[in-house]
PDB file of C-alpha atoms in Angstrom:
ATOM      1  CA  MET C   1     -12.593   2.363  11.257  1.00  0.00           C
ATOM      2  CA  HIS C   2      -9.346   0.699  10.376  1.00  0.00           C
ATOM      3  CA  VAL C   3      -7.792  -2.525   9.190  1.00  0.00           C
ATOM      4  CA  THR C   4      -4.195  -3.465   9.992  1.00  0.00           C
ATOM      5  CA  LEU C   5      -1.488  -5.951   9.140  1.00  0.00           C
ATOM      6  CA  ASP C   6       1.545  -6.694  11.281  1.00  0.00           C
ATOM      7  CA  LEU C   7       3.916  -8.882   9.300  1.00  0.00           C
ATOM      8  CA  VAL C   8       7.526  -9.956   9.464  1.00  0.00           C
ATOM      9  CA  LEU C   9       8.762  -9.968   5.884  1.00  0.00           C
ATOM     10  CA  ASP C  10      11.711 -12.008   4.670  1.00  0.00           C
ATOM     11  CA  CYS C  11      13.721  -9.098   3.289  1.00  0.00           C
ATOM     12  CA  ALA C  12      15.863  -6.268   4.570  1.00  0.00           C
ATOM     13  CA  PRO C  13      14.130  -3.046   5.655  1.00  0.00           C
ATOM     14  CA  ASP C  14      15.831  -1.072   2.857  1.00  0.00           C
ATOM     15  CA  ALA C  15      14.405  -3.497   0.269  1.00  0.00           C
ATOM     16  CA  ALA C  16      10.924  -3.241   1.811  1.00  0.00           C
ATOM     17  CA  TRP C  17      11.211   0.560   1.796  1.00  0.00           C
ATOM     18  CA  GLU C  18      11.957   0.540  -1.913  1.00  0.00           C
ATOM     19  CA  ALA C  19       9.174  -1.983  -2.517  1.00  0.00           C
ATOM     20  CA  VAL C  20       6.513   0.251  -0.951  1.00  0.00           C
ATOM     21  CA  HIS C  21       7.602   3.004  -3.355  1.00  0.00           C
ATOM     22  CA  SER C  22       7.329   0.709  -6.383  1.00  0.00           C
ATOM     23  CA  PRO C  23       4.243   0.923  -8.609  1.00  0.00           C
ATOM     24  CA  ALA C  24       5.077  -2.597  -9.849  1.00  0.00           C
ATOM     25  CA  VAL C  25       4.898  -3.950  -6.290  1.00  0.00           C
ATOM     26  CA  PHE C  26       1.690  -1.983  -5.647  1.00  0.00           C
ATOM     27  CA  ARG C  27       0.100  -3.594  -8.694  1.00  0.00           C
ATOM     28  CA  ALA C  28       1.364  -7.051  -7.709  1.00  0.00           C
ATOM     29  CA  VAL C  29      -0.017  -6.907  -4.163  1.00  0.00           C
ATOM     30  CA  SER C  30      -3.313  -5.493  -5.431  1.00  0.00           C
ATOM     31  CA  GLY C  31      -3.816  -8.248  -7.974  1.00  0.00           C
ATOM     32  CA  PRO C  32      -5.370 -10.272  -9.235  1.00  0.00           C
ATOM     33  CA  TRP C  33      -8.417  -8.852  -7.404  1.00  0.00           C
ATOM     34  CA  THR C  34      -7.809  -5.270  -8.422  1.00  0.00           C
ATOM     35  CA  ARG C  35      -6.245  -4.095 -11.663  1.00  0.00           C
ATOM     36  CA  VAL C  36      -4.534  -0.724 -11.443  1.00  0.00           C
ATOM     37  CA  GLU C  37      -3.849   1.520 -14.444  1.00  0.00           C
ATOM     38  CA  SER C  38      -1.812   4.723 -14.298  1.00  0.00           C
ATOM     39  CA  LEU C  39      -3.500   7.893 -15.514  1.00  0.00           C
ATOM     40  CA  GLU C  40      -0.243   9.846 -15.470  1.00  0.00           C
ATOM     41  CA  PRO C  41       1.513  10.941 -18.680  1.00  0.00           C
ATOM     42  CA  GLY C  42       4.016   8.209 -19.484  1.00  0.00           C
ATOM     43  CA  GLY C  43       2.359   5.687 -17.182  1.00  0.00           C
ATOM     44  CA  PHE C  44       3.853   4.363 -13.972  1.00  0.00           C
ATOM     45  CA  PRO C  45       7.351   5.525 -13.027  1.00  0.00           C
ATOM     46  CA  GLU C  46       9.863   2.976 -11.757  1.00  0.00           C
ATOM     47  CA  ARG C  47       9.671   4.536  -8.281  1.00  0.00           C
ATOM     48  CA  TRP C  48       6.935   6.770  -6.935  1.00  0.00           C
ATOM     49  CA  PRO C  49       8.178  10.097  -5.619  1.00  0.00           C
ATOM     50  CA  GLY C  50       6.156  11.982  -3.040  1.00  0.00           C
ATOM     51  CA  GLY C  51       3.115  13.838  -4.306  1.00  0.00           C
ATOM     52  CA  GLU C  52      -0.045  12.910  -6.183  1.00  0.00           C
ATOM     53  CA  HIS C  53      -0.487  10.030  -8.597  1.00  0.00           C
ATOM     54  CA  ARG C  54      -3.794   9.237 -10.335  1.00  0.00           C
ATOM     55  CA  VAL C  55      -4.838   5.649 -11.038  1.00  0.00           C
ATOM     56  CA  ARG C  56      -7.910   3.867 -12.367  1.00  0.00           C
ATOM     57  CA  LEU C  57      -9.079   0.781 -10.457  1.00  0.00           C
ATOM     58  CA  LYS C  58     -11.008  -2.204 -11.801  1.00  0.00           C
ATOM     59  CA  LEU C  59     -12.255  -5.039  -9.643  1.00  0.00           C
ATOM     60  CA  LEU C  60     -11.179  -8.385 -11.149  1.00  0.00           C
ATOM     61  CA  GLY C  61      -9.952  -6.392 -14.150  1.00  0.00           C
ATOM     62  CA  VAL C  62     -13.528  -5.827 -15.344  1.00  0.00           C
ATOM     63  CA  VAL C  63     -15.732  -3.900 -12.897  1.00  0.00           C
ATOM     64  CA  PRO C  64     -14.877  -0.150 -12.912  1.00  0.00           C
ATOM     65  CA  MET C  65     -14.200   1.085  -9.373  1.00  0.00           C
ATOM     66  CA  GLY C  66     -13.247   4.622 -10.357  1.00  0.00           C
ATOM     67  CA  VAL C  67     -10.283   6.940 -10.187  1.00  0.00           C
ATOM     68  CA  GLN C  68      -8.153   7.217  -7.073  1.00  0.00           C
ATOM     69  CA  VAL C  69      -5.560   9.808  -6.144  1.00  0.00           C
ATOM     70  CA  ILE C  70      -2.581   8.349  -4.324  1.00  0.00           C
ATOM     71  CA  ARG C  71      -1.041  11.201  -2.287  1.00  0.00           C
ATOM     72  CA  LEU C  72       2.307  10.029  -0.908  1.00  0.00           C
ATOM     73  CA  SER C  73       4.595  11.455   1.727  1.00  0.00           C
ATOM     74  CA  ASP C  74       7.408   9.878   3.744  1.00  0.00           C
ATOM     75  CA  GLU C  75       8.296  10.195   7.395  1.00  0.00           C
ATOM     76  CA  SER C  76      11.127   8.820   9.558  1.00  0.00           C
ATOM     77  CA  LEU C  77      10.879   8.382  13.307  1.00  0.00           C
ATOM     78  CA  VAL C  78      13.581   7.541  15.814  1.00  0.00           C
ATOM     79  CA  LEU C  79      12.127   5.042  18.272  1.00  0.00           C
ATOM     80  CA  SER C  80      12.889   4.902  22.000  1.00  0.00           C
ATOM     81  CA  ASP C  81      15.397   2.071  21.448  1.00  0.00           C
ATOM     82  CA  GLY C  82      17.333   4.223  18.951  1.00  0.00           C
ATOM     83  CA  SER C  83      16.147   2.326  15.884  1.00  0.00           C
ATOM     84  CA  THR C  84      14.407   4.017  12.973  1.00  0.00           C
ATOM     85  CA  GLU C  85      10.918   3.471  11.643  1.00  0.00           C
ATOM     86  CA  ARG C  86      10.120   4.774   8.166  1.00  0.00           C
ATOM     87  CA  ILE C  87       6.504   5.426   7.198  1.00  0.00           C
ATOM     88  CA  VAL C  88       4.855   6.001   3.838  1.00  0.00           C
ATOM     89  CA  HIS C  89       1.577   7.894   4.123  1.00  0.00           C
ATOM     90  CA  ASP C  90      -1.113   7.875   1.440  1.00  0.00           C
ATOM     91  CA  ALA C  91      -3.659  10.561   2.248  1.00  0.00           C
ATOM     92  CA  GLY C  92      -5.361  10.452  -1.135  1.00  0.00           C
ATOM     93  CA  GLY C  93      -8.746   9.016  -1.921  1.00  0.00           C
ATOM     94  CA  SER C  94     -11.297   8.268  -4.593  1.00  0.00           C
ATOM     95  CA  VAL C  95     -12.435  10.980  -6.959  1.00  0.00           C
ATOM     96  CA  SER C  96     -14.936   8.997  -9.038  1.00  0.00           C
ATOM     97  CA  GLY C  97     -16.786   5.702  -9.242  1.00  0.00           C
ATOM     98  CA  PRO C  98     -18.171   3.397  -6.547  1.00  0.00           C
ATOM     99  CA  MET C  99     -15.129   3.876  -4.284  1.00  0.00           C
ATOM    100  CA  ARG C 100     -16.191   7.505  -3.893  1.00  0.00           C
ATOM    101  CA  VAL C 101     -18.422   6.311  -1.038  1.00  0.00           C
ATOM    102  CA  VAL C 102     -15.175   6.268   0.989  1.00  0.00           C
ATOM    103  CA  ARG C 103     -14.968   9.871   2.158  1.00  0.00           C
ATOM    104  CA  SER C 104     -11.821   9.688   4.275  1.00  0.00           C
ATOM    105  CA  TRP C 105      -8.673   7.676   3.566  1.00  0.00           C
ATOM    106  CA  HIS C 106      -5.320   7.403   5.345  1.00  0.00           C
ATOM    107  CA  HIS C 107      -3.039   4.490   4.513  1.00  0.00           C
ATOM    108  CA  ARG C 108       0.230   4.055   6.414  1.00  0.00           C
ATOM    109  CA  MET C 109       2.966   1.504   5.745  1.00  0.00           C
ATOM    110  CA  ALA C 110       5.633   1.421   8.449  1.00  0.00           C
ATOM    111  CA  ILE C 111       8.994  -0.286   7.941  1.00  0.00           C
ATOM    112  CA  SER C 112      11.403  -1.163  10.749  1.00  0.00           C
ATOM    113  CA  THR C 113      14.038  -3.772  11.519  1.00  0.00           C
ATOM    114  CA  ALA C 114      13.081  -7.259  12.690  1.00  0.00           C
ATOM    115  CA  PRO C 115      15.507  -9.968  13.897  1.00  0.00           C
ATOM    116  CA  ALA C 116      17.702 -11.852  11.428  1.00  0.00           C
ATOM    117  CA  GLY C 117      17.819  -9.000   8.890  1.00  0.00           C
ATOM    118  CA  ARG C 118      14.108  -9.127   8.218  1.00  0.00           C
ATOM    119  CA  THR C 119      11.467  -6.389   8.194  1.00  0.00           C
ATOM    120  CA  LEU C 120       8.653  -5.555  10.555  1.00  0.00           C
ATOM    121  CA  PHE C 121       5.918  -4.277   8.239  1.00  0.00           C
ATOM    122  CA  ARG C 122       2.912  -2.548   9.764  1.00  0.00           C
ATOM    123  CA  ASP C 123       0.164  -1.653   7.327  1.00  0.00           C
ATOM    124  CA  ARG C 124      -2.838   0.368   8.497  1.00  0.00           C
ATOM    125  CA  LEU C 125      -5.762   1.735   6.539  1.00  0.00           C
ATOM    126  CA  ASP C 126      -8.201   4.147   8.186  1.00  0.00           C
ATOM    127  CA  VAL C 127     -11.351   4.818   6.180  1.00  0.00           C
ATOM    128  CA  GLY C 128     -14.662   6.536   6.711  1.00  0.00           C
ATOM    129  CA  ALA C 129     -17.774   6.028   4.598  1.00  0.00           C
ATOM    130  CA  GLY C 130     -20.481   7.370   6.876  1.00  0.00           C
ATOM    131  CA  ILE C 131     -23.135   4.794   7.741  1.00  0.00           C
ATOM    132  CA  LEU C 132     -21.634   2.466   5.106  1.00  0.00           C
ATOM    133  CA  THR C 133     -18.287   2.271   6.927  1.00  0.00           C
ATOM    134  CA  PRO C 134     -18.901  -1.193   8.495  1.00  0.00           C
ATOM    135  CA  VAL C 135     -19.888  -2.646   5.113  1.00  0.00           C
ATOM    136  CA  VAL C 136     -16.930  -1.055   3.346  1.00  0.00           C
ATOM    137  CA  MET C 137     -14.583  -2.304   6.073  1.00  0.00           C
ATOM    138  CA  VAL C 138     -15.582  -5.927   5.445  1.00  0.00           C
ATOM    139  CA  GLY C 139     -14.362  -5.553   1.868  1.00  0.00           C
ATOM    140  CA  PHE C 140     -11.154  -3.849   2.924  1.00  0.00           C
ATOM    141  CA  TRP C 141     -10.513  -6.495   5.606  1.00  0.00           C
ATOM    142  CA  VAL C 142     -10.777  -9.276   3.004  1.00  0.00           C
ATOM    143  CA  PHE C 143      -8.570  -7.321   0.585  1.00  0.00           C
ATOM    144  CA  TRP C 144      -5.980  -6.714   3.349  1.00  0.00           C
ATOM    145  CA  GLN C 145      -5.783 -10.458   4.131  1.00  0.00           C
ATOM    146  CA  LEU C 146      -5.172 -11.234   0.455  1.00  0.00           C
ATOM    147  CA  ARG C 147      -2.654  -8.385   0.338  1.00  0.00           C
ATOM    148  CA  ALA C 148      -0.806  -9.899   3.309  1.00  0.00           C
ATOM    149  CA  ARG C 149      -0.414 -13.172   1.427  1.00  0.00           C
ATOM    150  CA  GLN C 150       0.986 -11.365  -1.606  1.00  0.00           C
ATOM    151  CA  LEU C 151       3.377  -9.244   0.478  1.00  0.00           C
ATOM    152  CA  THR C 152       4.692 -12.314   2.294  1.00  0.00           C
ATOM    153  CA  ARG C 153       5.066 -14.249  -0.958  1.00  0.00           C
ATOM    154  CA  LEU C 154       6.857 -11.443  -2.821  1.00  0.00           C
ATOM    155  CA  ALA C 155       9.149 -10.095  -0.074  1.00  0.00           C
ATOM    156  CA  PRO C 156      11.999 -12.636  -0.452  1.00  0.00           C
ATOM    157  CA  GLY C 157      12.451 -11.483  -4.066  1.00  0.00           C
ATOM    158  CA  TRP C 158      12.853  -7.877  -2.953  1.00  0.00           C
ATOM    159  CA  ARG C 159      16.296  -8.662  -1.488  1.00  0.00           C
ATOM    160  CA  LYS C 160      17.676  -9.071  -4.987  1.00  0.00           C
ATOM    161  CA  LYS C 161      15.356  -6.737  -6.906  1.00  0.00           C
ATOM    162  CA  PHE C 162      16.028  -3.672  -4.738  1.00  0.00           C
ATOM    163  CA  ALA C 163      19.583  -4.512  -3.587  1.00  0.00           C
ATOM    164  CA  SER C 164      21.277  -1.890  -5.774  1.00  0.00           C
ATOM    165  CA  ARG C 165      19.009   0.992  -4.774  1.00  0.00           C
ATOM    166  CA  PRO C 166      19.916   3.519  -2.065  1.00  0.00           C
TER     167      PRO C 166
END
């Protein structure tokens, strides 16, 4: 099953692209419902490169949800109209704790140009948890709605924050 968001964000696509590679943004859009702690030596980098990154999740900052591997890769597609869509894939998943019930995980964040210098942001999470999938999806659907509010609220600040990055 999957949950999706289709948003128009008030920032340039390049700023949104940098934002989806930012551990600080990841933590901001996950909170305050989920607290995320890096398990990597040295903590969170400024920008996530491709590859694996281990984090510990806590619901409301208190309830342990386990350890998750975030496995990132990037992809660029040329669309039929000649524009480009960039996609971040997270094909990681839980390795411990209650979230381990989720057996399959594929999260995609797609960035493309929207009118007036804004960003079309498509966010899709496909998960499988066996017979528990419908129950798990209710939780993810609620989390995705809260995430949408945070993304929309934070995006205007990304214009300035990520303006100097490539």
